[in-house]
Structure formats: structure tokens, C-alpha cells
Amino acid sequence: VTIIGNNLNHELAVINVYIVSNITASEWKQANCTNTKVEVVDVMISCTIPEGYGQKHIMVSVSGLFSNLVPFVYSSPVLSSISSSPTSGGLVTIIGSNLFGPPSVHNVFLIFPAIGKNNNNNINNTNNNMNR
């Protein structure tokens, strides 16, 4: 991630970049960026963010002074292929990118075409323990 701002200093030893979640809790959950680099002195830094999903916030500290929190959203999942299964049902393998996260955060939606005029049951939402 690239961060542009002011007063970002030039000494890596005094710069910390945090990925913050659960900002309403009494204790913030945070992870640090790695490979922090000064790209433009006092104006631009870059770092490698940890794996994750959903919305987080980025915060920078320089010599113990903390910036404001800026919202950050990880990329959405992208499906590249889905295996077929027999018409009688069975396992379906979903392949894609940005599928990070524990199985409890994955939802698979199966959308079936409506048959007849009064069929309102065309979506089956299944929590799925996805293997990666």
C-alpha cells in the first residue's frame, strides 16, 4: 500500500504503519505493515500489508505521534472458475483470488432459475467450509 500525507519523516526507525480493525472496541486490534519504505521524503511511504479481508483502517505513527485513521478496504473476491457437479448434487470447487479468511466468513450463494410463476425459493444461502 502507498500512503501519501505530510510530515511522514525520512527515518524508517521512527515510522510505524498500522492496519487497525475493531476501532470501536476498548482495545484496538492491529497488525503492522512490513517492508516500510520512504518513497518521497516527508510525503510518501509504502509498505506491505498483511493478508486480510473486509474494511480496516490505516494509521501512521512518526516518533510516537499518531495520524488520523483512514479507511481501507481489501479487494473483493474474484471467481475464475467453478467445477461442475452431477445434476443429483455433489461437491463444487470454486477457484479464484482474494478468497482469504476463515471458513466462517465465506458465504456461497446458489441462484437457481425460478420454475413456475409462484416459486419464491430461488436462492439457497449456504455457509460453507471452503478448502483452499
mmCIF file of N, CA and C in Angstrom:
data_model
loop_
_atom_site.group_PDB
_atom_site.id
_atom_site.type_symbol
_atom_site.label_atom_id
_atom_site.label_comp_id
_atom_site.label_asym_id
_atom_site.label_seq_id
_atom_site.Cartn_x
_atom_site.Cartn_y
_atom_site.Cartn_z
ATOM 1 N N VAL A 1 0.857 -1.160 0.000
ATOM 2 C CA VAL A 1 0.000 0.000 0.000
ATOM 3 C C VAL A 1 0.908 1.230 0.000
ATOM 4 N N THR A 2 0.468 2.256 -0.683
ATOM 5 C CA THR A 2 1.204 3.521 -0.713
ATOM 6 C C THR A 2 0.412 4.564 0.056
ATOM 7 N N ILE A 3 1.077 5.257 0.948
ATOM 8 C CA ILE A 3 0.441 6.261 1.808
ATOM 9 C C ILE A 3 1.037 7.614 1.471
ATOM 10 N N ILE A 4 0.159 8.569 1.183
ATOM 11 C CA ILE A 4 0.589 9.929 0.850
ATOM 12 C C ILE A 4 0.047 10.859 1.935
ATOM 13 N N GLY A 5 0.893 11.708 2.461
ATOM 14 C CA GLY A 5 0.480 12.634 3.510
ATOM 15 C C GLY A 5 1.531 13.701 3.723
ATOM 16 N N ASN A 6 1.560 14.237 4.924
ATOM 17 C CA ASN A 6 2.527 15.269 5.283
ATOM 18 C C ASN A 6 3.245 14.872 6.563
ATOM 19 N N ASN A 7 4.461 15.355 6.730
ATOM 20 C CA ASN A 7 5.253 15.126 7.939
ATOM 21 C C ASN A 7 5.501 13.646 8.205
ATOM 22 N N LEU A 8 5.731 12.875 7.152
ATOM 23 C CA LEU A 8 5.954 11.441 7.292
ATOM 24 C C LEU A 8 7.409 11.096 7.590
ATOM 25 N N ASN A 9 8.250 12.101 7.695
ATOM 26 C CA ASN A 9 9.651 11.933 8.073
ATOM 27 C C ASN A 9 10.430 11.170 7.018
ATOM 28 N N HIS A 10 11.685 10.906 7.311
ATOM 29 C CA HIS A 10 12.544 10.178 6.378
ATOM 30 C C HIS A 10 13.314 9.051 7.058
ATOM 31 N N GLU A 11 13.206 8.961 8.378
ATOM 32 C CA GLU A 11 13.917 7.927 9.119
ATOM 33 C C GLU A 11 12.980 6.759 9.402
ATOM 34 N N LEU A 12 13.246 5.629 8.784
ATOM 35 C CA LEU A 12 12.397 4.451 8.955
ATOM 36 C C LEU A 12 12.288 4.005 10.405
ATOM 37 N N ALA A 13 13.308 4.265 11.189
ATOM 38 C CA ALA A 13 13.306 3.829 12.584
ATOM 39 C C ALA A 13 12.191 4.474 13.405
ATOM 40 N N VAL A 14 11.674 5.618 12.966
ATOM 41 C CA VAL A 14 10.633 6.306 13.744
ATOM 42 C C VAL A 14 9.254 6.207 13.097
ATOM 43 N N ILE A 15 9.128 5.463 11.981
ATOM 44 C CA ILE A 15 7.856 5.338 11.264
ATOM 45 C C ILE A 15 7.250 3.958 11.513
ATOM 46 N N ASN A 16 5.987 3.930 11.919
ATOM 47 C CA ASN A 16 5.237 2.685 12.054
ATOM 48 C C ASN A 16 3.910 2.845 11.324
ATOM 49 N N VAL A 17 3.521 1.805 10.581
ATOM 50 C CA VAL A 17 2.247 1.812 9.869
ATOM 51 C C VAL A 17 1.411 0.679 10.430
ATOM 52 N N TYR A 18 0.171 0.991 10.838
ATOM 53 C CA TYR A 18 -0.709 0.016 11.467
ATOM 54 C C TYR A 18 -1.958 -0.204 10.617
ATOM 55 N N ILE A 19 -2.394 -1.450 10.554
ATOM 56 C CA ILE A 19 -3.695 -1.788 9.985
ATOM 57 C C ILE A 19 -4.575 -2.064 11.192
ATOM 58 N N VAL A 20 -5.604 -1.249 11.380
ATOM 59 C CA VAL A 20 -6.418 -1.293 12.599
ATOM 60 C C VAL A 20 -7.817 -1.796 12.267
ATOM 61 N N SER A 21 -8.301 -2.730 13.081
ATOM 62 C CA SER A 21 -9.692 -3.176 12.956
ATOM 63 C C SER A 21 -10.364 -3.023 14.307
ATOM 64 N N ASN A 22 -11.675 -3.106 14.317
ATOM 65 C CA ASN A 22 -12.462 -3.034 15.542
ATOM 66 C C ASN A 22 -12.163 -1.746 16.307
ATOM 67 N N ILE A 23 -12.290 -0.604 15.629
ATOM 68 C CA ILE A 23 -11.903 0.675 16.241
ATOM 69 C C ILE A 23 -12.880 1.137 17.310
ATOM 70 N N THR A 24 -14.039 0.503 17.429
ATOM 71 C CA THR A 24 -14.994 0.901 18.460
ATOM 72 C C THR A 24 -14.763 0.156 19.768
ATOM 73 N N ALA A 25 -13.923 -0.855 19.767
ATOM 74 C CA ALA A 25 -13.655 -1.633 20.978
ATOM 75 C C ALA A 25 -12.728 -0.861 21.913
ATOM 76 N N SER A 26 -12.727 -1.260 23.171
ATOM 77 C CA SER A 26 -11.846 -0.588 24.125
ATOM 78 C C SER A 26 -10.379 -0.874 23.814
ATOM 79 N N GLU A 27 -10.091 -2.008 23.194
ATOM 80 C CA GLU A 27 -8.740 -2.312 22.749
ATOM 81 C C GLU A 27 -8.743 -2.500 21.244
ATOM 82 N N TRP A 28 -7.920 -1.756 20.552
ATOM 83 C CA TRP A 28 -7.832 -1.893 19.102
ATOM 84 C C TRP A 28 -7.096 -3.169 18.754
ATOM 85 N N LYS A 29 -7.559 -3.812 17.687
ATOM 86 C CA LYS A 29 -6.820 -4.946 17.135
ATOM 87 C C LYS A 29 -6.013 -4.386 15.984
ATOM 88 N N GLN A 30 -4.731 -4.670 15.975
ATOM 89 C CA GLN A 30 -3.895 -4.077 14.935
ATOM 90 C C GLN A 30 -2.844 -5.061 14.446
ATOM 91 N N ALA A 31 -2.405 -4.813 13.238
ATOM 92 C CA ALA A 31 -1.294 -5.552 12.636
ATOM 93 C C ALA A 31 -0.374 -4.516 12.016
ATOM 94 N N ASN A 32 0.885 -4.801 11.999
ATOM 95 C CA ASN A 32 1.845 -3.860 11.426
ATOM 96 C C ASN A 32 2.118 -4.176 9.968
ATOM 97 N N CYS A 33 2.348 -3.134 9.190
ATOM 98 C CA CYS A 33 2.864 -3.311 7.836
ATOM 99 C C CYS A 33 4.321 -3.743 7.937
ATOM 100 N N THR A 34 4.797 -4.387 6.881
ATOM 101 C CA THR A 34 6.207 -4.772 6.826
ATOM 102 C C THR A 34 6.839 -4.133 5.595
ATOM 103 N N ASN A 35 8.132 -4.200 5.505
ATOM 104 C CA ASN A 35 8.879 -3.665 4.355
ATOM 105 C C ASN A 35 8.579 -2.191 4.109
ATOM 106 N N THR A 36 8.484 -1.411 5.165
ATOM 107 C CA THR A 36 8.181 0.015 5.022
ATOM 108 C C THR A 36 9.333 0.721 4.315
ATOM 109 N N LYS A 37 8.984 1.576 3.352
ATOM 110 C CA LYS A 37 9.980 2.328 2.587
ATOM 111 C C LYS A 37 9.539 3.784 2.489
ATOM 112 N N VAL A 38 10.495 4.689 2.555
ATOM 113 C CA VAL A 38 10.224 6.099 2.290
ATOM 114 C C VAL A 38 10.362 6.292 0.791
ATOM 115 N N GLU A 39 9.268 6.618 0.127
ATOM 116 C CA GLU A 39 9.291 6.806 -1.330
ATOM 117 C C GLU A 39 9.631 8.249 -1.686
ATOM 118 N N VAL A 40 9.021 9.200 -0.984
ATOM 119 C CA VAL A 40 9.316 10.624 -1.149
ATOM 120 C C VAL A 40 9.403 11.199 0.269
ATOM 121 N N VAL A 41 10.533 11.788 0.622
ATOM 122 C CA VAL A 41 10.772 12.273 1.981
ATOM 123 C C VAL A 41 9.630 13.158 2.458
ATOM 124 N N ASP A 42 9.119 12.848 3.660
ATOM 125 C CA ASP A 42 8.059 13.579 4.344
ATOM 126 C C ASP A 42 6.683 13.503 3.679
ATOM 127 N N VAL A 43 6.561 12.882 2.500
ATOM 128 C CA VAL A 43 5.295 12.927 1.762
ATOM 129 C C VAL A 43 4.728 11.545 1.439
ATOM 130 N N MET A 44 5.566 10.562 1.113
ATOM 131 C CA MET A 44 5.050 9.279 0.640
ATOM 132 C C MET A 44 5.858 8.118 1.220
ATOM 133 N N ILE A 45 5.120 7.144 1.799
ATOM 134 C CA ILE A 45 5.739 5.903 2.252
ATOM 135 C C ILE A 45 4.940 4.736 1.681
ATOM 136 N N SER A 46 5.584 3.587 1.605
ATOM 137 C CA SER A 46 4.891 2.387 1.144
ATOM 138 C C SER A 46 5.236 1.252 2.092
ATOM 139 N N CYS A 47 4.369 0.247 2.142
ATOM 140 C CA CYS A 47 4.639 -0.922 2.962
ATOM 141 C C CYS A 47 3.781 -2.076 2.478
ATOM 142 N N THR A 48 4.106 -3.269 2.958
ATOM 143 C CA THR A 48 3.352 -4.471 2.619
ATOM 144 C C THR A 48 2.354 -4.738 3.734
ATOM 145 N N ILE A 49 1.072 -4.803 3.371
ATOM 146 C CA ILE A 49 0.041 -5.047 4.375
ATOM 147 C C ILE A 49 -0.137 -6.552 4.566
ATOM 148 N N PRO A 50 -0.573 -6.974 5.758
ATOM 149 C CA PRO A 50 -0.789 -8.402 5.984
ATOM 150 C C PRO A 50 -2.040 -8.879 5.245
ATOM 151 N N GLU A 51 -2.162 -10.207 5.076
ATOM 152 C CA GLU A 51 -3.373 -10.751 4.473
ATOM 153 C C GLU A 51 -4.570 -10.356 5.320
ATOM 154 N N GLY A 52 -5.709 -10.218 4.673
ATOM 155 C CA GLY A 52 -6.905 -9.863 5.409
ATOM 156 C C GLY A 52 -8.106 -9.760 4.509
ATOM 157 N N TYR A 53 -9.205 -9.347 5.078
ATOM 158 C CA TYR A 53 -10.445 -9.193 4.338
ATOM 159 C C TYR A 53 -11.291 -8.119 5.024
ATOM 160 N N GLY A 54 -12.217 -7.563 4.283
ATOM 161 C CA GLY A 54 -13.125 -6.570 4.848
ATOM 162 C C GLY A 54 -12.526 -5.193 4.943
ATOM 163 N N GLN A 55 -13.199 -4.339 5.716
ATOM 164 C CA GLN A 55 -12.749 -2.958 5.876
ATOM 165 C C GLN A 55 -11.906 -2.818 7.130
ATOM 166 N N LYS A 56 -10.815 -2.129 7.006
ATOM 167 C CA LYS A 56 -9.903 -1.823 8.110
ATOM 168 C C LYS A 56 -9.603 -0.329 8.048
ATOM 169 N N HIS A 57 -8.687 0.116 8.889
ATOM 170 C CA HIS A 57 -8.210 1.495 8.862
ATOM 171 C C HIS A 57 -6.691 1.472 8.895
ATOM 172 N N ILE A 58 -6.090 2.450 8.258
ATOM 173 C CA ILE A 58 -4.643 2.604 8.285
ATOM 174 C C ILE A 58 -4.309 3.821 9.136
ATOM 175 N N MET A 59 -3.272 3.663 9.958
ATOM 176 C CA MET A 59 -2.820 4.747 10.819
ATOM 177 C C MET A 59 -1.293 4.728 10.800
ATOM 178 N N VAL A 60 -0.688 5.890 10.784
ATOM 179 C CA VAL A 60 0.770 6.011 10.774
ATOM 180 C C VAL A 60 1.199 6.715 12.054
ATOM 181 N N SER A 61 2.291 6.232 12.640
ATOM 182 C CA SER A 61 2.891 6.986 13.744
ATOM 183 C C SER A 61 4.321 7.351 13.345
ATOM 184 N N VAL A 62 4.695 8.565 13.664
ATOM 185 C CA VAL A 62 6.052 9.059 13.419
ATOM 186 C C VAL A 62 6.547 9.616 14.748
ATOM 187 N N SER A 63 7.603 9.019 15.264
ATOM 188 C CA SER A 63 8.182 9.425 16.560
ATOM 189 C C SER A 63 7.129 9.482 17.663
ATOM 190 N N GLY A 64 6.191 8.529 17.650
ATOM 191 C CA GLY A 64 5.166 8.457 18.699
ATOM 192 C C GLY A 64 3.957 9.346 18.484
ATOM 193 N N LEU A 65 3.940 10.143 17.419
ATOM 194 C CA LEU A 65 2.777 10.976 17.105
ATOM 195 C C LEU A 65 1.920 10.226 16.082
ATOM 196 N N PHE A 66 0.613 10.081 16.379
ATOM 197 C CA PHE A 66 -0.269 9.264 15.547
ATOM 198 C C PHE A 66 -1.090 10.099 14.580
ATOM 199 N N SER A 67 -1.249 9.559 13.384
ATOM 200 C CA SER A 67 -2.083 10.220 12.362
ATOM 201 C C SER A 67 -3.555 9.922 12.626
ATOM 202 N N ASN A 68 -4.380 10.487 11.780
ATOM 203 C CA ASN A 68 -5.790 10.142 11.765
ATOM 204 C C ASN A 68 -5.945 8.741 11.170
ATOM 205 N N LEU A 69 -7.108 8.134 11.387
ATOM 206 C CA LEU A 69 -7.419 6.829 10.799
ATOM 207 C C LEU A 69 -8.019 7.045 9.413
ATOM 208 N N VAL A 70 -7.541 6.279 8.441
ATOM 209 C CA VAL A 70 -8.054 6.374 7.076
ATOM 210 C C VAL A 70 -8.623 5.011 6.696
ATOM 211 N N PRO A 71 -9.901 4.963 6.244
ATOM 212 C CA PRO A 71 -10.500 3.667 5.878
ATOM 213 C C PRO A 71 -9.761 3.002 4.723
ATOM 214 N N PHE A 72 -9.692 1.684 4.783
ATOM 215 C CA PHE A 72 -9.035 0.876 3.764
ATOM 216 C C PHE A 72 -9.870 -0.381 3.578
ATOM 217 N N VAL A 73 -10.098 -0.786 2.329
ATOM 218 C CA VAL A 73 -10.883 -1.988 2.049
ATOM 219 C C VAL A 73 -10.037 -2.952 1.231
ATOM 220 N N TYR A 74 -9.941 -4.186 1.713
ATOM 221 C CA TYR A 74 -9.255 -5.227 0.940
ATOM 222 C C TYR A 74 -10.054 -5.518 -0.327
ATOM 223 N N SER A 75 -9.394 -5.995 -1.351
ATOM 224 C CA SER A 75 -10.049 -6.306 -2.624
ATOM 225 C C SER A 75 -11.123 -7.372 -2.433
ATOM 226 N N SER A 76 -12.192 -7.257 -3.205
ATOM 227 C CA SER A 76 -13.287 -8.219 -3.159
ATOM 228 C C SER A 76 -12.872 -9.528 -3.825
ATOM 229 N N PRO A 77 -13.537 -10.633 -3.454
ATOM 230 C CA PRO A 77 -13.243 -11.914 -4.107
ATOM 231 C C PRO A 77 -13.551 -11.864 -5.601
ATOM 232 N N VAL A 78 -12.745 -12.584 -6.379
ATOM 233 C CA VAL A 78 -12.951 -12.702 -7.821
ATOM 234 C C VAL A 78 -12.927 -14.186 -8.156
ATOM 235 N N LEU A 79 -13.995 -14.690 -8.771
ATOM 236 C CA LEU A 79 -14.062 -16.102 -9.153
ATOM 237 C C LEU A 79 -13.517 -16.273 -10.559
ATOM 238 N N SER A 80 -12.665 -17.295 -10.743
ATOM 239 C CA SER A 80 -12.116 -17.549 -12.070
ATOM 240 C C SER A 80 -12.677 -18.828 -12.685
ATOM 241 N N SER A 81 -13.073 -19.788 -11.845
ATOM 242 C CA SER A 81 -13.696 -20.999 -12.393
ATOM 243 C C SER A 81 -14.462 -21.730 -11.302
ATOM 244 N N ILE A 82 -15.427 -22.501 -11.739
ATOM 245 C CA ILE A 82 -16.239 -23.322 -10.850
ATOM 246 C C ILE A 82 -16.374 -24.684 -11.519
ATOM 247 N N SER A 83 -16.080 -25.748 -10.771
ATOM 248 C CA SER A 83 -16.208 -27.083 -11.347
ATOM 249 C C SER A 83 -17.683 -27.461 -11.429
ATOM 250 N N SER A 84 -18.005 -28.314 -12.361
ATOM 251 C CA SER A 84 -19.388 -28.775 -12.470
ATOM 252 C C SER A 84 -19.586 -29.979 -11.564
ATOM 253 N N SER A 85 -20.826 -30.230 -11.202
ATOM 254 C CA SER A 85 -21.147 -31.401 -10.392
ATOM 255 C C SER A 85 -22.306 -32.120 -11.059
ATOM 256 N N PRO A 86 -22.533 -33.364 -10.687
ATOM 257 C CA PRO A 86 -23.657 -34.092 -11.284
ATOM 258 C C PRO A 86 -24.979 -33.407 -10.959
ATOM 259 N N THR A 87 -25.985 -33.625 -11.786
ATOM 260 C CA THR A 87 -27.294 -32.999 -11.556
ATOM 261 C C THR A 87 -27.931 -33.487 -10.265
ATOM 262 N N SER A 88 -27.455 -34.595 -9.727
ATOM 263 C CA SER A 88 -28.001 -35.102 -8.469
ATOM 264 C C SER A 88 -27.352 -34.432 -7.260
ATOM 265 N N GLY A 89 -26.456 -33.506 -7.493
ATOM 266 C CA GLY A 89 -25.786 -32.797 -6.411
ATOM 267 C C GLY A 89 -24.383 -33.320 -6.197
ATOM 268 N N GLY A 90 -23.615 -32.619 -5.401
ATOM 269 C CA GLY A 90 -22.254 -33.042 -5.119
ATOM 270 C C GLY A 90 -21.354 -31.861 -4.837
ATOM 271 N N LEU A 91 -20.087 -32.140 -4.721
ATOM 272 C CA LEU A 91 -19.085 -31.141 -4.398
ATOM 273 C C LEU A 91 -18.822 -30.224 -5.587
ATOM 274 N N VAL A 92 -18.731 -28.946 -5.304
ATOM 275 C CA VAL A 92 -18.380 -27.948 -6.315
ATOM 276 C C VAL A 92 -17.105 -27.255 -5.821
ATOM 277 N N THR A 93 -16.111 -27.139 -6.675
ATOM 278 C CA THR A 93 -14.868 -26.465 -6.330
ATOM 279 C C THR A 93 -14.875 -25.083 -6.956
ATOM 280 N N ILE A 94 -14.620 -24.071 -6.114
ATOM 281 C CA ILE A 94 -14.599 -22.681 -6.564
ATOM 282 C C ILE A 94 -13.151 -22.203 -6.516
ATOM 283 N N ILE A 95 -12.655 -21.681 -7.637
ATOM 284 C CA ILE A 95 -11.276 -21.198 -7.725
ATOM 285 C C ILE A 95 -11.325 -19.705 -8.043
ATOM 286 N N GLY A 96 -10.479 -18.955 -7.355
ATOM 287 C CA GLY A 96 -10.432 -17.522 -7.606
ATOM 288 C C GLY A 96 -9.333 -16.862 -6.811
ATOM 289 N N SER A 97 -9.420 -15.568 -6.690
ATOM 290 C CA SER A 97 -8.437 -14.803 -5.928
ATOM 291 C C SER A 97 -9.161 -13.989 -4.858
ATOM 292 N N ASN A 98 -8.401 -13.543 -3.881
ATOM 293 C CA ASN A 98 -8.938 -12.759 -2.760
ATOM 294 C C ASN A 98 -9.982 -13.539 -1.978
ATOM 295 N N LEU A 99 -9.776 -14.845 -1.820
ATOM 296 C CA LEU A 99 -10.706 -15.690 -1.072
ATOM 297 C C LEU A 99 -10.209 -15.912 0.353
ATOM 298 N N PHE A 100 -9.463 -14.966 0.873
ATOM 299 C CA PHE A 100 -8.854 -15.096 2.189
ATOM 300 C C PHE A 100 -9.907 -15.050 3.290
ATOM 301 N N GLY A 101 -9.600 -15.671 4.395
ATOM 302 C CA GLY A 101 -10.434 -15.591 5.580
ATOM 303 C C GLY A 101 -10.799 -16.961 6.104
ATOM 304 N N PRO A 102 -11.186 -17.026 7.375
ATOM 305 C CA PRO A 102 -11.603 -18.310 7.930
ATOM 306 C C PRO A 102 -12.927 -18.744 7.302
ATOM 307 N N PRO A 103 -13.222 -20.062 7.320
ATOM 308 C CA PRO A 103 -14.466 -20.544 6.702
ATOM 309 C C PRO A 103 -15.723 -19.850 7.217
ATOM 310 N N SER A 104 -15.706 -19.359 8.439
ATOM 311 C CA SER A 104 -16.900 -18.715 8.997
ATOM 312 C C SER A 104 -17.278 -17.429 8.279
ATOM 313 N N VAL A 105 -16.376 -16.832 7.497
ATOM 314 C CA VAL A 105 -16.708 -15.592 6.782
ATOM 315 C C VAL A 105 -17.096 -15.843 5.332
ATOM 316 N N HIS A 106 -17.027 -17.087 4.880
ATOM 317 C CA HIS A 106 -17.385 -17.396 3.500
ATOM 318 C C HIS A 106 -18.867 -17.718 3.397
ATOM 319 N N ASN A 107 -19.507 -17.141 2.440
ATOM 320 C CA ASN A 107 -20.885 -17.471 2.103
ATOM 321 C C ASN A 107 -20.928 -17.822 0.634
ATOM 322 N N VAL A 108 -21.614 -18.904 0.310
ATOM 323 C CA VAL A 108 -21.788 -19.310 -1.075
ATOM 324 C C VAL A 108 -23.262 -19.174 -1.394
ATOM 325 N N PHE A 109 -23.576 -18.453 -2.436
ATOM 326 C CA PHE A 109 -24.960 -18.263 -2.859
ATOM 327 C C PHE A 109 -25.200 -19.048 -4.134
ATOM 328 N N LEU A 110 -26.150 -19.935 -4.099
ATOM 329 C CA LEU A 110 -26.535 -20.698 -5.276
ATOM 330 C C LEU A 110 -27.832 -20.101 -5.799
ATOM 331 N N ILE A 111 -27.830 -19.638 -7.020
ATOM 332 C CA ILE A 111 -29.014 -18.995 -7.591
ATOM 333 C C ILE A 111 -29.579 -19.906 -8.665
ATOM 334 N N PHE A 112 -30.803 -20.313 -8.462
ATOM 335 C CA PHE A 112 -31.485 -21.202 -9.386
ATOM 336 C C PHE A 112 -32.545 -20.421 -10.141
ATOM 337 N N PRO A 113 -32.749 -20.705 -11.408
ATOM 338 C CA PRO A 113 -33.813 -20.016 -12.140
ATOM 339 C C PRO A 113 -35.175 -20.412 -11.570
ATOM 340 N N ALA A 114 -36.066 -19.453 -11.505
ATOM 341 C CA ALA A 114 -37.417 -19.716 -10.991
ATOM 342 C C ALA A 114 -38.160 -20.633 -11.948
ATOM 343 N N ILE A 115 -38.845 -21.624 -11.402
ATOM 344 C CA ILE A 115 -39.641 -22.548 -12.199
ATOM 345 C C ILE A 115 -41.101 -22.299 -11.837
ATOM 346 N N GLY A 116 -41.871 -21.882 -12.783
ATOM 347 C CA GLY A 116 -43.265 -21.562 -12.495
ATOM 348 C C GLY A 116 -43.392 -20.155 -11.976
ATOM 349 N N LYS A 117 -44.619 -19.670 -11.883
ATOM 350 C CA LYS A 117 -44.858 -18.275 -11.504
ATOM 351 C C LYS A 117 -44.795 -18.038 -10.007
ATOM 352 N N ASN A 118 -45.029 -19.048 -9.183
ATOM 353 C CA ASN A 118 -45.121 -18.826 -7.743
ATOM 354 C C ASN A 118 -43.912 -19.340 -6.975
ATOM 355 N N ASN A 119 -42.802 -19.529 -7.620
ATOM 356 C CA ASN A 119 -41.619 -20.056 -6.945
ATOM 357 C C ASN A 119 -40.787 -18.904 -6.383
ATOM 358 N N ASN A 120 -40.830 -18.718 -5.060
ATOM 359 C CA ASN A 120 -40.045 -17.669 -4.411
ATOM 360 C C ASN A 120 -38.784 -18.219 -3.761
ATOM 361 N N ASN A 121 -38.524 -19.515 -3.915
ATOM 362 C CA ASN A 121 -37.376 -20.141 -3.263
ATOM 363 C C ASN A 121 -36.242 -20.347 -4.251
ATOM 364 N N ASN A 122 -35.805 -19.290 -4.906
ATOM 365 C CA ASN A 122 -34.776 -19.460 -5.927
ATOM 366 C C ASN A 122 -33.366 -19.157 -5.448
ATOM 367 N N ILE A 123 -33.194 -18.837 -4.156
ATOM 368 C CA ILE A 123 -31.845 -18.593 -3.641
ATOM 369 C C ILE A 123 -31.614 -19.473 -2.423
ATOM 370 N N ASN A 124 -30.516 -20.188 -2.430
ATOM 371 C CA ASN A 124 -30.136 -21.036 -1.311
ATOM 372 C C ASN A 124 -28.813 -20.519 -0.781
ATOM 373 N N ASN A 125 -28.806 -19.945 0.418
ATOM 374 C CA ASN A 125 -27.605 -19.391 1.024
ATOM 375 C C ASN A 125 -27.014 -20.441 1.948
ATOM 376 N N THR A 126 -25.806 -20.873 1.664
ATOM 377 C CA THR A 126 -25.175 -21.929 2.430
ATOM 378 C C THR A 126 -23.835 -21.467 2.964
ATOM 379 N N ASN A 127 -23.641 -21.532 4.284
ATOM 380 C CA ASN A 127 -22.299 -21.316 4.821
ATOM 381 C C ASN A 127 -21.494 -22.542 4.478
ATOM 382 N N ASN A 128 -20.284 -22.352 4.020
ATOM 383 C CA ASN A 128 -19.530 -23.454 3.503
ATOM 384 C C ASN A 128 -18.119 -23.426 4.066
ATOM 385 N N ASN A 129 -17.639 -24.577 4.514
ATOM 386 C CA ASN A 129 -16.236 -24.679 4.926
ATOM 387 C C ASN A 129 -15.425 -24.901 3.675
ATOM 388 N N MET A 130 -14.888 -23.824 3.133
ATOM 389 C CA MET A 130 -14.171 -23.886 1.867
ATOM 390 C C MET A 130 -12.737 -24.338 2.101
ATOM 391 N N ASN A 131 -12.279 -25.259 1.291
ATOM 392 C CA ASN A 131 -10.886 -25.669 1.338
ATOM 393 C C ASN A 131 -10.103 -24.780 0.390
ATOM 394 N N ARG A 132 -8.906 -24.323 0.838
ATOM 395 C CA ARG A 132 -8.090 -23.501 -0.034
ATOM 396 C C ARG A 132 -6.887 -24.273 -0.423
#
